Amino acid sequence: MGHSITEDIAEIRELLKTREHVSGALADALKKARRRLPRRIYNQAMLLAKAEPLMQHPKLRLTLDEPALRKSAGEVSGYLKSVDLADRRKGRALTILGSMAFSVLAVVVLMVAVMRWRGLI
């Protein structure tokens, strides 16, 4: 990585916008995407979000652990790049179809139970 942590954070913000459809400051975007991110990735990204304001201050910037932040940025961007949007859409569609099928099945079972209880079957 030949670029700065600030550029890594900007890249992560852009990946969050394209892959997770959340925008804004890094901390705000992460809060919106929290349930779609694995806990480890979320925690690594929150480390970056907490470090972001300190990056602007010359003396406070020296207190940051740059190798750890670079590692966190690499993990988060690697995960976000690996997200398959088509697979996520298929999964969401299958979840909806599965819940609809379960609902129809439950209604049919209840109808049969009521008909049997009333002696119609």
Short mmCIF file of N, CA and C in Angstrom, two decimals:
data_model
loop_
_atom_site.label_atom_id
_atom_site.label_comp_id
_atom_site.label_asym_id
_atom_site.label_seq_id
_atom_site.Cartn_x
_atom_site.Cartn_y
_atom_site.Cartn_z
N MET A 1 0.84 -1.18 0.00
CA MET A 1 0.00 0.00 0.00
C MET A 1 0.88 1.24 0.00
N GLY A 2 0.86 1.95 -1.07
CA GLY A 2 1.68 3.13 -1.16
C GLY A 2 0.91 4.41 -0.87
N HIS A 3 -0.26 4.30 -0.29
CA HIS A 3 -1.02 5.51 -0.03
C HIS A 3 -1.35 5.63 1.45
N SER A 4 -1.87 6.78 1.83
CA SER A 4 -2.06 7.08 3.24
C SER A 4 -3.34 6.44 3.79
N ILE A 5 -3.44 6.47 5.10
CA ILE A 5 -4.62 5.94 5.77
C ILE A 5 -5.85 6.77 5.41
N THR A 6 -5.64 8.07 5.21
CA THR A 6 -6.76 8.94 4.82
C THR A 6 -7.34 8.48 3.48
N GLU A 7 -6.48 8.09 2.55
CA GLU A 7 -6.95 7.58 1.26
C GLU A 7 -7.64 6.23 1.43
N ASP A 8 -7.12 5.40 2.34
CA ASP A 8 -7.76 4.12 2.63
C ASP A 8 -9.17 4.34 3.18
N ILE A 9 -9.30 5.30 4.09
CA ILE A 9 -10.61 5.61 4.67
C ILE A 9 -11.57 6.11 3.60
N ALA A 10 -11.06 6.95 2.68
CA ALA A 10 -11.91 7.44 1.59
C ALA A 10 -12.35 6.28 0.69
N GLU A 11 -11.44 5.33 0.44
CA GLU A 11 -11.79 4.17 -0.37
C GLU A 11 -12.86 3.33 0.33
N ILE A 12 -12.72 3.14 1.63
CA ILE A 12 -13.71 2.36 2.39
C ILE A 12 -15.06 3.06 2.37
N ARG A 13 -15.05 4.38 2.50
CA ARG A 13 -16.30 5.14 2.44
C ARG A 13 -16.98 4.95 1.08
N GLU A 14 -16.17 4.96 0.02
CA GLU A 14 -16.72 4.75 -1.33
C GLU A 14 -17.25 3.32 -1.51
N LEU A 15 -16.52 2.34 -0.97
CA LEU A 15 -16.99 0.96 -1.04
C LEU A 15 -18.30 0.77 -0.27
N LEU A 16 -18.40 1.43 0.88
CA LEU A 16 -19.65 1.36 1.64
C LEU A 16 -20.80 1.94 0.84
N LYS A 17 -20.50 3.01 0.10
CA LYS A 17 -21.55 3.64 -0.70
C LYS A 17 -22.00 2.71 -1.83
N THR A 18 -21.05 2.08 -2.52
CA THR A 18 -21.41 1.25 -3.67
C THR A 18 -21.90 -0.14 -3.27
N ARG A 19 -21.31 -0.74 -2.25
CA ARG A 19 -21.65 -2.12 -1.89
C ARG A 19 -22.77 -2.23 -0.86
N GLU A 20 -22.82 -1.31 0.08
CA GLU A 20 -23.81 -1.40 1.15
C GLU A 20 -24.89 -0.32 1.05
N HIS A 21 -24.74 0.59 0.09
CA HIS A 21 -25.70 1.67 -0.14
C HIS A 21 -25.91 2.55 1.09
N VAL A 22 -24.82 2.88 1.76
CA VAL A 22 -24.85 3.82 2.88
C VAL A 22 -23.80 4.89 2.61
N SER A 23 -24.11 6.11 3.00
CA SER A 23 -23.16 7.19 2.76
C SER A 23 -23.09 8.08 3.99
N GLY A 24 -22.28 9.11 3.88
CA GLY A 24 -22.07 10.02 5.00
C GLY A 24 -20.69 9.81 5.60
N ALA A 25 -20.49 10.36 6.78
CA ALA A 25 -19.22 10.17 7.49
C ALA A 25 -19.04 8.68 7.76
N LEU A 26 -17.82 8.25 7.91
CA LEU A 26 -17.54 6.83 8.07
C LEU A 26 -18.30 6.22 9.24
N ALA A 27 -18.30 6.89 10.39
CA ALA A 27 -18.99 6.35 11.56
C ALA A 27 -20.49 6.23 11.31
N ASP A 28 -21.09 7.23 10.65
CA ASP A 28 -22.53 7.19 10.36
C ASP A 28 -22.85 6.07 9.37
N ALA A 29 -22.03 5.93 8.34
CA ALA A 29 -22.25 4.89 7.34
C ALA A 29 -22.13 3.51 7.98
N LEU A 30 -21.19 3.35 8.90
CA LEU A 30 -21.02 2.06 9.56
C LEU A 30 -22.22 1.73 10.44
N LYS A 31 -22.75 2.72 11.11
CA LYS A 31 -23.92 2.48 11.96
C LYS A 31 -25.11 2.03 11.12
N LYS A 32 -25.25 2.59 9.91
CA LYS A 32 -26.35 2.19 9.03
C LYS A 32 -26.15 0.77 8.49
N ALA A 33 -24.91 0.40 8.25
CA ALA A 33 -24.62 -0.91 7.65
C ALA A 33 -24.26 -1.96 8.70
N ARG A 34 -24.39 -1.67 9.96
CA ARG A 34 -23.89 -2.53 11.03
C ARG A 34 -24.40 -3.96 10.95
N ARG A 35 -25.69 -4.15 10.74
CA ARG A 35 -26.23 -5.52 10.78
C ARG A 35 -25.86 -6.33 9.55
N ARG A 36 -25.37 -5.68 8.50
CA ARG A 36 -24.96 -6.41 7.29
C ARG A 36 -23.47 -6.73 7.30
N LEU A 37 -22.73 -6.21 8.28
CA LEU A 37 -21.30 -6.45 8.35
C LEU A 37 -20.98 -7.46 9.45
N PRO A 38 -20.02 -8.33 9.22
CA PRO A 38 -19.57 -9.21 10.31
C PRO A 38 -19.00 -8.37 11.46
N ARG A 39 -19.13 -8.87 12.68
CA ARG A 39 -18.71 -8.11 13.85
C ARG A 39 -17.24 -7.69 13.77
N ARG A 40 -16.38 -8.60 13.34
CA ARG A 40 -14.95 -8.27 13.26
C ARG A 40 -14.70 -7.13 12.28
N ILE A 41 -15.33 -7.17 11.12
CA ILE A 41 -15.16 -6.12 10.12
C ILE A 41 -15.71 -4.81 10.65
N TYR A 42 -16.86 -4.87 11.31
CA TYR A 42 -17.45 -3.65 11.88
C TYR A 42 -16.52 -3.03 12.92
N ASN A 43 -15.96 -3.87 13.80
CA ASN A 43 -15.05 -3.35 14.83
C ASN A 43 -13.79 -2.75 14.22
N GLN A 44 -13.24 -3.40 13.19
CA GLN A 44 -12.06 -2.86 12.52
C GLN A 44 -12.38 -1.52 11.87
N ALA A 45 -13.54 -1.43 11.24
CA ALA A 45 -13.93 -0.18 10.60
C ALA A 45 -14.19 0.92 11.62
N MET A 46 -14.72 0.55 12.79
CA MET A 46 -14.94 1.56 13.83
C MET A 46 -13.62 2.11 14.36
N LEU A 47 -12.57 1.27 14.38
CA LEU A 47 -11.25 1.78 14.75
C LEU A 47 -10.82 2.89 13.78
N LEU A 48 -11.08 2.66 12.50
CA LEU A 48 -10.74 3.66 11.48
C LEU A 48 -11.60 4.92 11.66
N ALA A 49 -12.88 4.72 11.97
CA ALA A 49 -13.77 5.86 12.14
C ALA A 49 -13.35 6.71 13.35
N LYS A 50 -12.89 6.05 14.40
CA LYS A 50 -12.43 6.80 15.58
C LYS A 50 -11.11 7.52 15.30
N ALA A 51 -10.30 6.96 14.43
CA ALA A 51 -9.01 7.57 14.11
C ALA A 51 -9.13 8.70 13.09
N GLU A 52 -10.22 8.71 12.33
CA GLU A 52 -10.37 9.68 11.25
C GLU A 52 -10.25 11.14 11.72
N PRO A 53 -10.93 11.55 12.79
CA PRO A 53 -10.78 12.96 13.21
C PRO A 53 -9.36 13.28 13.69
N LEU A 54 -8.67 12.28 14.25
CA LEU A 54 -7.31 12.50 14.74
C LEU A 54 -6.31 12.66 13.60
N MET A 55 -6.67 12.12 12.43
CA MET A 55 -5.77 12.21 11.28
C MET A 55 -5.57 13.66 10.82
N GLN A 56 -6.55 14.51 11.09
CA GLN A 56 -6.47 15.90 10.63
C GLN A 56 -5.54 16.75 11.51
N HIS A 57 -5.32 16.32 12.74
CA HIS A 57 -4.51 17.09 13.68
C HIS A 57 -3.07 16.60 13.65
N PRO A 58 -2.09 17.50 13.38
CA PRO A 58 -0.70 17.04 13.20
C PRO A 58 -0.10 16.33 14.42
N LYS A 59 -0.36 16.85 15.63
CA LYS A 59 0.25 16.22 16.81
C LYS A 59 -0.51 14.97 17.24
N LEU A 60 -1.84 15.00 17.15
CA LEU A 60 -2.61 13.81 17.53
C LEU A 60 -2.41 12.68 16.54
N ARG A 61 -2.08 13.01 15.32
CA ARG A 61 -1.83 11.98 14.30
C ARG A 61 -0.67 11.09 14.71
N LEU A 62 0.29 11.66 15.44
CA LEU A 62 1.47 10.89 15.87
C LEU A 62 1.11 9.84 16.92
N THR A 63 -0.05 9.99 17.58
CA THR A 63 -0.44 9.02 18.61
C THR A 63 -1.10 7.78 18.03
N LEU A 64 -1.42 7.81 16.73
CA LEU A 64 -2.12 6.69 16.11
C LEU A 64 -1.15 5.55 15.77
N ASP A 65 -1.66 4.34 15.87
CA ASP A 65 -0.91 3.15 15.51
C ASP A 65 -1.14 2.87 14.02
N GLU A 66 -0.28 3.46 13.18
CA GLU A 66 -0.50 3.38 11.73
C GLU A 66 -0.48 1.96 11.17
N PRO A 67 0.44 1.09 11.60
CA PRO A 67 0.41 -0.28 11.06
C PRO A 67 -0.91 -1.00 11.37
N ALA A 68 -1.43 -0.82 12.58
CA ALA A 68 -2.70 -1.46 12.94
C ALA A 68 -3.84 -0.87 12.13
N LEU A 69 -3.80 0.44 11.90
CA LEU A 69 -4.85 1.08 11.11
C LEU A 69 -4.78 0.62 9.65
N ARG A 70 -3.56 0.46 9.13
CA ARG A 70 -3.42 -0.03 7.75
C ARG A 70 -3.96 -1.46 7.64
N LYS A 71 -3.66 -2.29 8.64
CA LYS A 71 -4.15 -3.66 8.64
C LYS A 71 -5.68 -3.67 8.69
N SER A 72 -6.25 -2.84 9.56
CA SER A 72 -7.72 -2.74 9.65
C SER A 72 -8.32 -2.29 8.33
N ALA A 73 -7.70 -1.29 7.72
CA ALA A 73 -8.21 -0.77 6.44
C ALA A 73 -8.15 -1.87 5.37
N GLY A 74 -7.06 -2.65 5.38
CA GLY A 74 -6.94 -3.74 4.41
C GLY A 74 -8.02 -4.80 4.59
N GLU A 75 -8.29 -5.16 5.86
CA GLU A 75 -9.32 -6.16 6.13
C GLU A 75 -10.70 -5.67 5.70
N VAL A 76 -11.02 -4.43 6.08
CA VAL A 76 -12.35 -3.89 5.78
C VAL A 76 -12.55 -3.75 4.28
N SER A 77 -11.56 -3.18 3.59
CA SER A 77 -11.72 -3.01 2.15
C SER A 77 -11.73 -4.37 1.44
N GLY A 78 -10.95 -5.32 1.92
CA GLY A 78 -10.97 -6.66 1.34
C GLY A 78 -12.33 -7.31 1.47
N TYR A 79 -12.95 -7.17 2.65
CA TYR A 79 -14.28 -7.74 2.83
C TYR A 79 -15.29 -7.05 1.92
N LEU A 80 -15.26 -5.72 1.89
CA LEU A 80 -16.24 -4.98 1.10
C LEU A 80 -16.09 -5.28 -0.39
N LYS A 81 -14.86 -5.51 -0.84
CA LYS A 81 -14.65 -5.86 -2.25
C LYS A 81 -15.15 -7.26 -2.56
N SER A 82 -15.18 -8.13 -1.54
CA SER A 82 -15.60 -9.52 -1.76
C SER A 82 -17.11 -9.69 -1.71
N VAL A 83 -17.84 -8.67 -1.32
CA VAL A 83 -19.30 -8.78 -1.23
C VAL A 83 -19.87 -8.96 -2.63
N ASP A 84 -20.65 -10.01 -2.80
CA ASP A 84 -21.27 -10.30 -4.10
C ASP A 84 -22.71 -9.78 -4.07
N LEU A 85 -22.93 -8.67 -4.78
CA LEU A 85 -24.25 -8.03 -4.75
C LEU A 85 -25.32 -8.91 -5.38
N ALA A 86 -24.99 -9.63 -6.45
CA ALA A 86 -25.99 -10.49 -7.10
C ALA A 86 -26.40 -11.63 -6.16
N ASP A 87 -25.43 -12.21 -5.47
CA ASP A 87 -25.73 -13.28 -4.53
C ASP A 87 -26.58 -12.76 -3.38
N ARG A 88 -26.31 -11.56 -2.93
CA ARG A 88 -27.10 -10.97 -1.84
C ARG A 88 -28.54 -10.75 -2.29
N ARG A 89 -28.73 -10.30 -3.54
CA ARG A 89 -30.09 -10.11 -4.07
C ARG A 89 -30.82 -11.44 -4.17
N LYS A 90 -30.11 -12.48 -4.66
CA LYS A 90 -30.72 -13.81 -4.76
C LYS A 90 -31.13 -14.31 -3.37
N GLY A 91 -30.26 -14.12 -2.40
CA GLY A 91 -30.56 -14.55 -1.04
C GLY A 91 -31.78 -13.84 -0.48
N ARG A 92 -31.88 -12.55 -0.73
CA ARG A 92 -33.03 -11.79 -0.25
C ARG A 92 -34.31 -12.28 -0.93
N ALA A 93 -34.25 -12.53 -2.26
CA ALA A 93 -35.43 -13.02 -2.98
C ALA A 93 -35.84 -14.41 -2.47
N LEU A 94 -34.87 -15.28 -2.23
CA LEU A 94 -35.18 -16.61 -1.72
C LEU A 94 -35.76 -16.55 -0.32
N THR A 95 -35.30 -15.63 0.49
CA THR A 95 -35.85 -15.46 1.83
C THR A 95 -37.32 -15.05 1.77
N ILE A 96 -37.62 -14.11 0.88
CA ILE A 96 -39.00 -13.64 0.72
C ILE A 96 -39.89 -14.78 0.21
N LEU A 97 -39.41 -15.50 -0.81
CA LEU A 97 -40.19 -16.63 -1.35
C LEU A 97 -40.39 -17.73 -0.30
N GLY A 98 -39.37 -17.98 0.49
CA GLY A 98 -39.49 -18.99 1.53
C GLY A 98 -40.52 -18.62 2.58
N SER A 99 -40.54 -17.35 2.98
CA SER A 99 -41.52 -16.94 3.98
C SER A 99 -42.93 -16.96 3.40
N MET A 100 -43.06 -16.62 2.11
CA MET A 100 -44.38 -16.69 1.47
C MET A 100 -44.86 -18.14 1.39
N ALA A 101 -43.97 -19.06 1.02
CA ALA A 101 -44.33 -20.47 0.92
C ALA A 101 -44.73 -21.01 2.29
N PHE A 102 -44.02 -20.61 3.33
CA PHE A 102 -44.37 -21.06 4.68
C PHE A 102 -45.74 -20.53 5.08
N SER A 103 -46.04 -19.28 4.73
CA SER A 103 -47.34 -18.70 5.07
C SER A 103 -48.46 -19.44 4.36
N VAL A 104 -48.29 -19.72 3.07
CA VAL A 104 -49.31 -20.45 2.32
C VAL A 104 -49.50 -21.84 2.92
N LEU A 105 -48.41 -22.51 3.25
CA LEU A 105 -48.48 -23.84 3.84
C LEU A 105 -49.21 -23.79 5.19
N ALA A 106 -48.91 -22.79 6.01
CA ALA A 106 -49.56 -22.66 7.31
C ALA A 106 -51.06 -22.44 7.15
N VAL A 107 -51.48 -21.62 6.17
CA VAL A 107 -52.90 -21.38 5.94
C VAL A 107 -53.59 -22.66 5.49
N VAL A 108 -52.97 -23.42 4.59
CA VAL A 108 -53.56 -24.68 4.13
C VAL A 108 -53.71 -25.66 5.29
N VAL A 109 -52.69 -25.78 6.13
CA VAL A 109 -52.76 -26.69 7.28
C VAL A 109 -53.87 -26.25 8.22
N LEU A 110 -53.99 -24.96 8.48
CA LEU A 110 -55.06 -24.46 9.35
C LEU A 110 -56.44 -24.73 8.74
N MET A 111 -56.57 -24.55 7.42
CA MET A 111 -57.85 -24.82 6.77
C MET A 111 -58.23 -26.29 6.90
N VAL A 112 -57.27 -27.17 6.68
CA VAL A 112 -57.53 -28.60 6.80
C VAL A 112 -57.89 -28.94 8.25
N ALA A 113 -57.20 -28.36 9.21
CA ALA A 113 -57.48 -28.63 10.62
C ALA A 113 -58.89 -28.15 10.99
N VAL A 114 -59.29 -26.98 10.52
CA VAL A 114 -60.62 -26.45 10.83
C VAL A 114 -61.69 -27.32 10.16
N MET A 115 -61.46 -27.71 8.90
CA MET A 115 -62.43 -28.54 8.20
C MET A 115 -62.58 -29.90 8.88
N ARG A 116 -61.49 -30.48 9.33
CA ARG A 116 -61.53 -31.77 10.03
C ARG A 116 -62.25 -31.62 11.37
N TRP A 117 -61.98 -30.50 12.07
CA TRP A 117 -62.60 -30.24 13.36
C TRP A 117 -64.11 -30.09 13.22
N ARG A 118 -64.56 -29.49 12.11
CA ARG A 118 -66.00 -29.31 11.87
C ARG A 118 -66.64 -30.53 11.23
N GLY A 119 -65.84 -31.49 10.89
CA GLY A 119 -66.38 -32.74 10.34
C GLY A 119 -66.64 -32.68 8.85
N LEU A 120 -66.03 -31.75 8.14
CA LEU A 120 -66.25 -31.65 6.70
C LEU A 120 -65.34 -32.59 5.91
N ILE A 121 -64.34 -33.10 6.54
CA ILE A 121 -63.42 -34.00 5.84
C ILE A 121 -63.52 -35.38 6.49
#
